[in-house]
Coordinates of C-alpha atoms in Angstrom, one line a residue:
X1 CA -167.2 48.7 16.7
X2 CA -163.8 48.1 14.7
X3 CA -163.8 43.7 14.9
X4 CA -159.8 42.7 16.4
X5 CA -157.7 42.9 13.5
X6 CA -154.9 42.8 15.1
X7 CA -151.9 41.4 17.3
X8 CA -149.0 42.0 19.6
X9 CA -146.6 41.1 21.6
X10 CA -146.2 43.1 25.2
X11 CA -143.9 42.1 27.6
X12 CA -144.3 43.1 31.2
X13 CA -141.0 43.1 33.0
X14 CA -139.3 41.9 36.2
X15 CA -142.5 39.2 37.6
X16 CA -141.9 37.5 40.2
X17 CA -141.2 34.4 38.7
X18 CA -144.1 32.7 41.6
X19 CA -146.9 34.5 40.2
X20 CA -146.5 33.1 36.6
X21 CA -149.2 29.7 38.2
X22 CA -152.0 32.2 38.8
X23 CA -152.1 34.2 35.0
X24 CA -155.3 32.9 34.0
X25 CA -156.4 34.1 30.5
X26 CA -158.9 32.0 29.6
X27 CA -162.1 30.0 32.9
X28 CA -161.2 25.6 31.6
X29 CA -164.9 25.6 31.1
X30 CA -165.6 28.5 29.0
X31 CA -162.6 28.3 26.4
X32 CA -163.6 30.9 24.5
X33 CA -164.0 33.3 26.6
X34 CA -161.0 35.3 27.6
X35 CA -160.9 36.7 31.4
X36 CA -158.5 39.1 30.7
X37 CA -160.1 41.9 29.8
X38 CA -159.1 45.7 28.8
X39 CA -161.4 48.3 27.6
X40 CA -159.9 51.3 27.6
X41 CA -160.4 55.2 25.7
X42 CA -157.1 57.2 25.4
X43 CA -157.0 60.3 23.2
X44 CA -160.4 60.2 21.7
X45 CA -159.5 56.6 20.7
X46 CA -161.5 53.4 21.6
X47 CA -158.6 50.7 22.4
X48 CA -160.1 47.1 23.8
X49 CA -158.9 43.3 23.0
X50 CA -157.3 40.6 25.4
X51 CA -154.5 38.4 25.6
X52 CA -154.9 35.0 24.4
X53 CA -151.7 33.2 25.0
X54 CA -148.3 34.2 27.5
X55 CA -144.4 33.0 27.9
X56 CA -141.6 33.6 29.8
X57 CA -138.9 35.3 27.5
X58 CA -136.0 35.9 30.0
X59 CA -134.9 35.1 33.8
X60 CA -133.0 37.8 36.0
X61 CA -129.7 36.4 37.5
X62 CA -131.6 36.0 41.0
X63 CA -134.0 33.2 38.9
X64 CA -136.5 35.2 41.5
X65 CA -137.3 37.9 38.6
X66 CA -138.7 37.2 34.3
X67 CA -139.9 39.0 31.4
X68 CA -143.2 37.5 30.6
X69 CA -144.4 37.9 27.0
X70 CA -148.4 38.2 26.5
X71 CA -150.0 37.5 22.7
X72 CA -152.6 40.5 22.5
X73 CA -155.0 40.6 19.9
X74 CA -156.7 44.6 19.1
X75 CA -159.0 46.4 17.3
X76 CA -155.8 48.6 16.9
X77 CA -153.0 47.6 15.1
X78 CA -150.0 48.6 18.7
X79 CA -146.8 48.2 17.0
X80 CA -147.8 51.4 14.8
X81 CA -149.0 53.3 17.3
X82 CA -146.4 53.7 20.3
X83 CA -148.8 55.0 22.4
X84 CA -151.6 53.0 22.1
X85 CA -149.0 49.9 22.9
X86 CA -147.2 51.6 26.3
X87 CA -151.4 51.9 27.1
X88 CA -152.4 48.6 26.6
X89 CA -149.6 47.5 28.5
X90 CA -150.1 49.3 31.5
X91 CA -153.3 47.8 31.4
X92 CA -151.9 44.4 31.0
X93 CA -149.4 45.2 33.9
X94 CA -152.2 46.0 36.1
X95 CA -154.1 43.2 35.4
X96 CA -151.0 40.6 36.8
X97 CA -151.1 43.2 40.0
X98 CA -146.9 43.9 39.4
X99 CA -147.5 47.8 38.2
X100 CA -149.1 48.3 42.3
X101 CA -147.7 45.1 43.7
X102 CA -145.9 45.7 47.4
X103 CA -143.4 44.5 49.7
X104 CA -143.4 43.9 53.1
X105 CA -141.7 46.3 54.4
X106 CA -145.3 48.4 52.6
X107 CA -147.3 46.1 54.8
X108 CA -144.6 46.8 58.2
X109 CA -145.4 50.4 57.4
X110 CA -148.9 49.9 56.8
X111 CA -149.4 48.8 61.1
X112 CA -150.6 51.9 62.5
X113 CA -149.7 49.5 66.0
X114 CA -146.5 48.1 66.9
X115 CA -148.2 44.4 68.1
X116 CA -149.2 44.0 64.5
X117 CA -145.8 44.7 63.0
X118 CA -143.8 40.8 64.2
X119 CA -146.9 38.9 62.9
X120 CA -147.7 40.1 59.9
X121 CA -143.7 40.2 59.2
X122 CA -144.0 36.3 59.7
X123 CA -146.8 35.2 57.7
X124 CA -146.0 37.6 54.8
X125 CA -142.5 35.9 55.0
X126 CA -144.1 32.3 55.2
X127 CA -146.6 33.5 51.9
X128 CA -143.6 34.6 49.8
X129 CA -142.5 31.4 49.7
X130 CA -145.1 30.7 47.5
X131 CA -145.7 33.8 45.6
X132 CA -142.3 35.6 46.0
X133 CA -140.9 38.6 47.7
X134 CA -143.7 41.3 46.5
X135 CA -147.4 40.6 46.4
X136 CA -149.6 41.6 43.7
X137 CA -152.3 44.6 43.9
X138 CA -153.3 47.0 41.3
X139 CA -156.7 47.8 38.5
X140 CA -157.2 43.9 38.7
X141 CA -160.0 44.5 36.2
X142 CA -162.3 46.8 34.2
X143 CA -164.0 49.1 36.1
X144 CA -167.8 47.9 34.5
X145 CA -167.1 44.6 34.2
X146 CA -165.3 44.7 38.2
X147 CA -169.4 45.6 39.1
X148 CA -170.1 42.9 36.8
X149 CA -167.8 40.5 37.7
X150 CA -168.3 41.1 42.0
X151 CA -172.1 40.7 41.6
X152 CA -171.4 37.3 40.0
X153 CA -169.7 36.5 43.0
X154 CA -172.4 36.9 45.9
X155 CA -172.9 34.1 47.3
X156 CA -172.4 31.8 44.3
X157 CA -174.4 28.5 44.7
X158 CA -170.9 26.2 43.1
X159 CA -168.3 28.8 43.7
X160 CA -166.2 30.5 40.9
X161 CA -167.5 27.9 38.4
X162 CA -171.3 29.7 39.0
X163 CA -169.4 33.2 39.7
X164 CA -167.7 32.4 35.7
X165 CA -170.4 32.3 34.4
X166 CA -172.9 34.4 35.7
X167 CA -170.2 36.7 33.9
X168 CA -170.4 35.2 30.8
X169 CA -174.3 35.1 30.7
X170 CA -174.1 39.0 31.7
X171 CA -171.7 39.9 28.8
X172 CA -173.1 37.4 26.1
X173 CA -176.3 38.9 26.4
X174 CA -175.8 41.8 27.5
X175 CA -172.1 43.2 25.6
X176 CA -171.6 43.9 22.1
X177 CA -170.4 40.8 20.2
X178 CA -166.7 41.8 18.3
X179 CA -165.6 39.7 15.9
X180 CA -161.9 38.2 15.9
X181 CA -161.1 39.1 12.4
X182 CA -161.3 35.1 10.3
X183 CA -159.3 36.7 7.4
X184 CA -156.4 37.9 9.4
X185 CA -156.9 35.8 13.0
X186 CA -158.1 32.8 11.5
X187 CA -157.1 30.5 14.3
X188 CA -159.0 32.5 16.9
X189 CA -162.3 33.5 15.3
X190 CA -163.2 31.1 17.7
X191 CA -163.1 33.4 20.4
X192 CA -166.2 34.9 22.1
X193 CA -165.1 38.8 23.1
X194 CA -168.1 40.9 24.6
X195 CA -168.2 44.6 25.0
X196 CA -169.5 46.8 27.7
X197 CA -169.5 50.6 28.1
X198 CA -166.3 51.7 30.1
X199 CA -166.8 54.0 33.1
X200 CA -166.4 57.3 30.9
X201 CA -168.7 56.0 28.1
X202 CA -171.9 56.0 31.4
X203 CA -171.1 59.2 33.1
X204 CA -170.6 61.1 29.3
X205 CA -173.9 59.1 28.6
X206 CA -172.4 57.5 26.0
X207 CA -174.6 54.3 25.7
X208 CA -176.3 54.9 22.4
X209 CA -172.8 53.0 20.5
X210 CA -173.7 50.7 23.3
X211 CA -177.3 48.5 22.1
X212 CA -177.3 45.5 24.2
X213 CA -176.6 47.5 27.3
X214 CA -178.3 50.6 25.6
X215 CA -182.0 48.5 26.6
X216 CA -181.2 47.0 29.8
X217 CA -179.7 50.8 30.7
X218 CA -183.1 52.4 29.9
X219 CA -184.5 49.9 32.2
X220 CA -182.8 49.8 35.0
X221 CA -183.0 53.7 34.8
X222 CA -186.8 53.5 34.9
X223 CA -186.7 50.7 37.3
X224 CA -184.5 53.5 39.4
X225 CA -186.7 56.3 39.2
X226 CA -190.0 54.3 40.9
X227 CA -187.8 51.6 43.3
X228 CA -185.5 53.1 44.7
X229 CA -186.7 56.2 46.1
X230 CA -185.7 56.2 49.3
X231 CA -182.5 57.9 51.0
X232 CA -179.9 57.3 52.9
X233 CA -177.2 60.2 53.8
X234 CA -173.8 59.8 53.9
X235 CA -171.8 62.7 55.0
X236 CA -172.6 65.1 52.2
X237 CA -173.8 62.1 49.4
X238 CA -177.2 61.0 49.4
X239 CA -177.5 57.1 47.8
X240 CA -180.6 56.3 46.6
X241 CA -182.6 53.3 48.9
X242 CA -185.3 50.8 47.7
X243 CA -188.9 51.3 49.9
X244 CA -188.3 47.1 50.3
X245 CA -186.6 44.8 49.5
X246 CA -186.9 42.2 46.5
X247 CA -188.4 38.9 46.7
X248 CA -185.6 36.6 46.2
X249 CA -187.6 34.2 44.0
X250 CA -187.8 35.3 40.2
X251 CA -191.6 34.3 39.1
X252 CA -192.6 36.4 42.3
X253 CA -190.5 38.9 41.7
X254 CA -192.4 39.1 37.5
X255 CA -195.5 38.6 39.0
X256 CA -196.1 40.5 42.0
X257 CA -193.4 43.3 40.9
X258 CA -192.7 43.5 37.3
X259 CA -196.1 43.2 36.1
X260 CA -198.2 45.3 38.0
X261 CA -195.2 48.2 37.6
X262 CA -196.4 47.5 33.8
X263 CA -200.2 47.7 34.2
X264 CA -199.8 51.2 35.8
X265 CA -200.4 53.7 33.9
X266 CA -198.7 55.9 36.4
X267 CA -195.5 55.1 35.0
X268 CA -193.6 54.7 31.8
X269 CA -192.8 51.1 32.6
X270 CA -193.4 48.4 29.1
X271 CA -193.2 44.9 28.7
X272 CA -189.9 45.0 27.3
X273 CA -189.0 46.5 30.1
X274 CA -190.2 43.7 31.9
X275 CA -188.5 41.1 29.6
X276 CA -184.5 43.2 29.8
X277 CA -185.2 42.9 33.8
X278 CA -186.1 39.7 33.3
X279 CA -183.0 38.8 31.3
X280 CA -180.7 40.9 34.1
X281 CA -181.8 38.2 37.0
X282 CA -181.6 35.3 34.7
X283 CA -177.9 36.8 33.3
X284 CA -177.1 36.5 37.7
X285 CA -178.3 33.0 37.8
X286 CA -182.3 34.3 38.1
X287 CA -181.3 35.6 41.9
X288 CA -183.2 39.0 41.7
X289 CA -181.1 40.2 45.1
X290 CA -177.5 40.2 42.1
X291 CA -179.6 41.9 40.0
X292 CA -180.5 44.9 42.9
X293 CA -177.0 45.1 43.3
X294 CA -176.2 45.5 40.2
X295 CA -178.7 48.0 39.6
X296 CA -177.9 50.4 42.5
X297 CA -174.7 49.7 41.7
X298 CA -174.4 51.1 37.9
X299 CA -177.2 54.0 38.8
X300 CA -175.1 55.2 42.2
X301 CA -171.9 56.3 39.4
X302 CA -174.0 59.2 38.6
X303 CA -174.5 60.5 42.1
X304 CA -170.9 59.9 43.5
X305 CA -167.2 59.5 42.0
X306 CA -166.0 56.3 43.2
X307 CA -163.0 57.0 42.3
X308 CA -162.8 59.6 45.5
X309 CA -163.8 57.2 48.6
X310 CA -161.5 57.8 51.0
X311 CA -160.9 55.6 53.4
X312 CA -162.4 58.0 56.1
X313 CA -165.9 57.8 53.7
X314 CA -166.0 54.5 53.3
X315 CA -166.1 53.4 56.5
X316 CA -168.3 55.8 56.8
X317 CA -171.0 53.8 53.9
X318 CA -169.6 50.6 55.7
X319 CA -171.4 50.8 58.6
X320 CA -174.4 52.3 57.5
X321 CA -175.3 50.2 53.9
X322 CA -177.5 47.4 56.2
X323 CA -180.2 50.9 56.1
X324 CA -179.1 50.8 51.9
X325 CA -181.7 48.3 50.6
X326 CA -180.9 46.9 47.5
X327 CA -176.8 47.2 48.0
X328 CA -174.3 45.0 48.7
X329 CA -171.7 46.2 50.8
X330 CA -169.5 43.7 50.2
X331 CA -170.5 43.7 46.2
X332 CA -169.4 47.4 46.8
X333 CA -165.9 47.2 48.6
X334 CA -165.2 44.3 45.9
X335 CA -164.9 46.4 42.9
X336 CA -164.0 49.9 44.9
X337 CA -160.8 47.8 45.0
X338 CA -160.3 45.0 42.7
X339 CA -161.6 47.7 40.0
X340 CA -160.9 51.0 41.3
X341 CA -157.5 50.0 42.6
X342 CA -158.7 51.6 46.3
X343 CA -155.9 50.8 48.6
X344 CA -158.0 52.2 51.7
X345 CA -161.3 49.9 51.3
X346 CA -161.3 45.9 52.6
X347 CA -164.5 44.0 51.7
X348 CA -165.5 42.4 55.4
X349 CA -166.4 39.0 54.6
X350 CA -166.2 35.8 56.5
X351 CA -162.5 35.3 56.0
X352 CA -161.5 38.5 56.9
X353 CA -163.9 38.9 59.7
X354 CA -161.7 35.7 61.3
X355 CA -158.8 37.1 60.7
X356 CA -158.9 40.0 62.6
X357 CA -161.1 38.6 65.4
X358 CA -158.7 35.7 66.0
X359 CA -154.9 36.4 64.7
X360 CA -155.2 39.8 65.7
X361 CA -156.9 40.0 68.3
X362 CA -159.1 42.5 66.9
X363 CA -163.2 42.7 68.2
X364 CA -164.5 45.3 65.7
X365 CA -164.7 46.8 62.2
X366 CA -163.8 50.1 63.8
X367 CA -160.9 48.6 65.8
X368 CA -159.6 47.0 62.2
X369 CA -159.5 50.9 60.5
X370 CA -157.9 52.6 62.8
X371 CA -155.2 50.0 62.7
X372 CA -153.9 50.1 59.9
X373 CA -153.1 52.4 56.5
X374 CA -153.4 50.4 52.8
X375 CA -156.3 47.9 53.8
X376 CA -156.9 46.8 50.5
X377 CA -153.1 45.4 50.6
X378 CA -153.7 44.0 53.6
X379 CA -156.9 42.0 52.2
X380 CA -154.7 40.9 49.8
X381 CA -152.1 39.1 52.2
X382 CA -155.0 37.8 54.4
X383 CA -157.1 36.8 51.2
X384 CA -154.1 34.8 49.5
X385 CA -152.8 33.1 52.7
X386 CA -157.6 32.5 53.2
X387 CA -157.3 30.3 49.7
X388 CA -154.1 28.2 50.8
X389 CA -155.5 27.5 54.1
X390 CA -158.8 26.2 52.1
X391 CA -157.8 24.0 50.3
X392 CA -155.0 22.8 52.7
X393 CA -151.5 23.2 50.9
X394 CA -148.3 22.1 52.9
X395 CA -146.6 25.2 52.7
X396 CA -150.2 26.3 55.4
X397 CA -151.0 23.4 57.3
X398 CA -149.2 24.1 60.3
X399 CA -150.8 27.9 61.3
X400 CA -154.2 29.7 61.3
X401 CA -156.1 26.7 62.7
X402 CA -158.4 29.4 64.3
X403 CA -160.2 30.1 60.7
X404 CA -161.1 26.9 59.9
X405 CA -164.1 25.3 61.4
X406 CA -163.4 22.5 64.1
X407 CA -166.8 20.9 64.8
X408 CA -169.1 18.7 62.1
X409 CA -171.8 20.5 60.5
X410 CA -169.6 23.2 60.0
X411 CA -171.4 25.1 63.3
X412 CA -168.3 26.7 64.4
X413 CA -165.2 27.9 63.3
X414 CA -161.8 26.7 65.8
X415 CA -161.0 30.0 66.5
X416 CA -158.4 31.4 69.0
X417 CA -158.2 27.8 71.3
X418 CA -155.4 25.8 73.1
X419 CA -155.2 23.3 70.0
X420 CA -155.9 25.4 67.4
X421 CA -152.7 27.7 68.1
X422 CA -150.5 24.7 69.4
X423 CA -150.8 24.0 66.0
X424 CA -150.3 27.4 64.7
X425 CA -146.4 28.2 64.1
X426 CA -147.0 31.7 64.3
X427 CA -149.1 31.5 68.2
X428 CA -146.1 33.5 69.7
X429 CA -146.3 36.6 67.5
X430 CA -150.1 36.3 67.4
X431 CA -152.1 39.0 69.1
X432 CA -155.3 37.1 69.9
X433 CA -153.5 34.0 71.5
X434 CA -151.8 36.8 74.0
X435 CA -155.2 37.5 74.8
X436 CA -155.3 33.7 75.6
X437 CA -152.3 32.3 76.9
X438 CA -152.8 33.5 80.6
X439 CA -156.6 31.8 81.2
X440 CA -156.6 28.4 82.9
X441 CA -157.8 25.2 81.6
X442 CA -159.0 22.2 82.7
X443 CA -157.4 19.0 80.9
X444 CA -159.6 16.1 81.9
X445 CA -160.8 12.0 81.0
X446 CA -163.6 12.5 82.7
X447 CA -167.2 13.8 80.9
X448 CA -167.0 17.5 80.7
X449 CA -170.5 17.5 82.8
X450 CA -168.9 16.0 85.7
X451 CA -165.8 18.7 85.6
X452 CA -168.1 22.0 84.8
X453 CA -168.7 22.8 88.2
X454 CA -164.9 23.1 89.0
X455 CA -163.7 24.3 85.4
X456 CA -166.5 26.9 86.3
X457 CA -165.1 27.8 89.9
X458 CA -161.9 28.0 89.5
X459 CA -162.6 30.5 86.0
X460 CA -161.1 27.8 83.5
X461 CA -162.2 29.7 79.9
X462 CA -161.4 25.9 78.2
X463 CA -161.5 22.3 78.9
X464 CA -159.3 20.2 77.0
X465 CA -160.7 16.5 76.9
X466 CA -158.4 13.3 77.1
X467 CA -157.5 10.2 75.4
X468 CA -155.2 7.9 76.5
X469 CA -153.5 11.1 78.2
X470 CA -153.4 12.8 73.9
X471 CA -155.7 16.1 74.2
X472 CA -158.7 15.6 71.5
X473 CA -161.3 18.2 72.2
X474 CA -161.6 21.4 73.7
X475 CA -165.1 22.9 75.3
X476 CA -164.8 26.8 75.4
X477 CA -167.4 28.3 78.1
X478 CA -169.8 30.7 76.9
X479 CA -171.7 33.9 78.8
X480 CA -173.3 31.2 80.5
X481 CA -170.9 29.5 82.1
X482 CA -171.4 25.8 80.2
X483 CA -169.0 24.8 77.5
X484 CA -169.6 23.8 74.0
X485 CA -167.4 21.9 72.2
X486 CA -165.8 24.4 69.7
X487 CA -162.9 21.8 68.3
X488 CA -163.3 18.2 67.6
X489 CA -160.9 18.0 64.6
X490 CA -157.6 19.5 65.7
X491 CA -156.6 16.4 68.1
X492 CA -156.7 13.7 65.0
X493 CA -153.1 15.6 64.1
X494 CA -151.7 14.6 68.0
X495 CA -150.4 11.5 68.0
X496 CA -148.6 9.0 70.4
X497 CA -145.3 11.8 71.0
X498 CA -148.4 14.2 72.1
X499 CA -148.9 12.2 75.3
X500 CA -149.3 14.0 78.6
X501 CA -148.5 12.1 81.7
X502 CA -151.1 13.7 84.1
X503 CA -153.8 12.6 86.3
X504 CA -157.1 14.2 85.7
X505 CA -158.5 17.7 86.2
X506 CA -155.3 19.2 86.1
X507 CA -156.0 22.7 85.9
X508 CA -153.4 24.3 84.5
X509 CA -152.5 28.3 81.6
X510 CA -152.8 27.9 78.1
X511 CA -149.4 28.6 77.5
X512 CA -147.8 26.3 80.0
X513 CA -150.5 23.9 78.4
X514 CA -148.8 24.2 75.1
X515 CA -145.0 24.6 76.1
X516 CA -146.0 20.5 78.0
X517 CA -146.2 19.2 74.4
X518 CA -143.3 18.9 72.2
X519 CA -143.3 21.6 69.3
X520 CA -146.0 20.3 66.6
X521 CA -144.7 19.4 63.2
X522 CA -147.0 18.5 60.2
X523 CA -146.3 15.5 58.9
X524 CA -149.8 14.9 56.8

């Protein structure tokens, strides 16, 4: 492999200024490890490298967009090859999401049902205050790199820090070390850059030029033949499945699985194969299931073209993936969306599920798929809002309280309830709120048990407990006609001006309750 010998300035035009803080070239805890990874094949040439700095070179008249210029280090001289430079420019435009960025109009046009348009349009407007008039979308990661990236994101112990550490572990163990030439680029010679094979390399079995990855690849192919013997067919595609899920404990896996395979004369499985699989498990923070997900994702490349997955096929896969042992449908959805740039793929995690159930009032994944096109782009809006919500950014402190936990111990989400909806400025456009606004609720100063019978008899879905006439906690009715605490935090934000001059055990609708209160303003 060629060293990194050349530097080139590459300009990306009309980037929203709001995006600048989101552009990451390095992770602070791994200062020598570039995370904007580029590796592509073009007309028989292998191009690879990474940006090390970027700067704003021009603001446009509206001051909403700018040109940015990356300093890109590469194995090829981009200044002497215009076509090469254009290829790298396209890759960088993809990495920051500008190549296929989407607008509010595209989002609205993606709604198959009119009732979602107003809510999502207003949410987009709020999001644009932080991210500009366009939201990023595209091929954020190279395909094989994206598989490693999202396997690392499966249940990370300490969040993003764990994800990045696992990504680095994998690349430094199984990637080919590419040196930055100290004679030509001495100031950047401290950079650690590791190269993985491309998707085309794996499809054409051109792995031998990557010796470290090739050793792993040979071992996981043996595991694939021995362990993944079951099959699950979706349409005309047959997916391999583990006969039995691997133990979550690394030592148990080695003793009870790998060493047994090694000692079985019917298997072509050696001590070196055990070593390679053990290193794979170690790279993913000693979690055998992550190793399984990587093996499945890489080996399945030979059975199906990820680039050709339609929305309909992905939905069928997602609904049936729980029958495929050794596969994580969320990992697959993430790399299809962000590594293969499939805009009809949506990874359904806690944030997506709470958003479509509460804010959109959608009851199932099937209904979600039927209600929207461009699901991958919808997910980007949800993700940006949810992350801001998670970190308590002030701009988002008066919306989507339904997505936040509402009880000590993080046992219950607040969901759609009278207080969380009151404190959300989007409730008048919200399909979830539409479902509860005419339901009865009981307002009381008394113990919940003392008024439960009355609440049930008057078909109250909620009980709101008052303290000094200020709404403080919300209890929700379950299917056993009992009431459980769902929100003990929203009431902390209410003060004297939210006091209600009412008697005990008042029964009104949720909408009437909200109209009794002054318009909510979050004051911090």
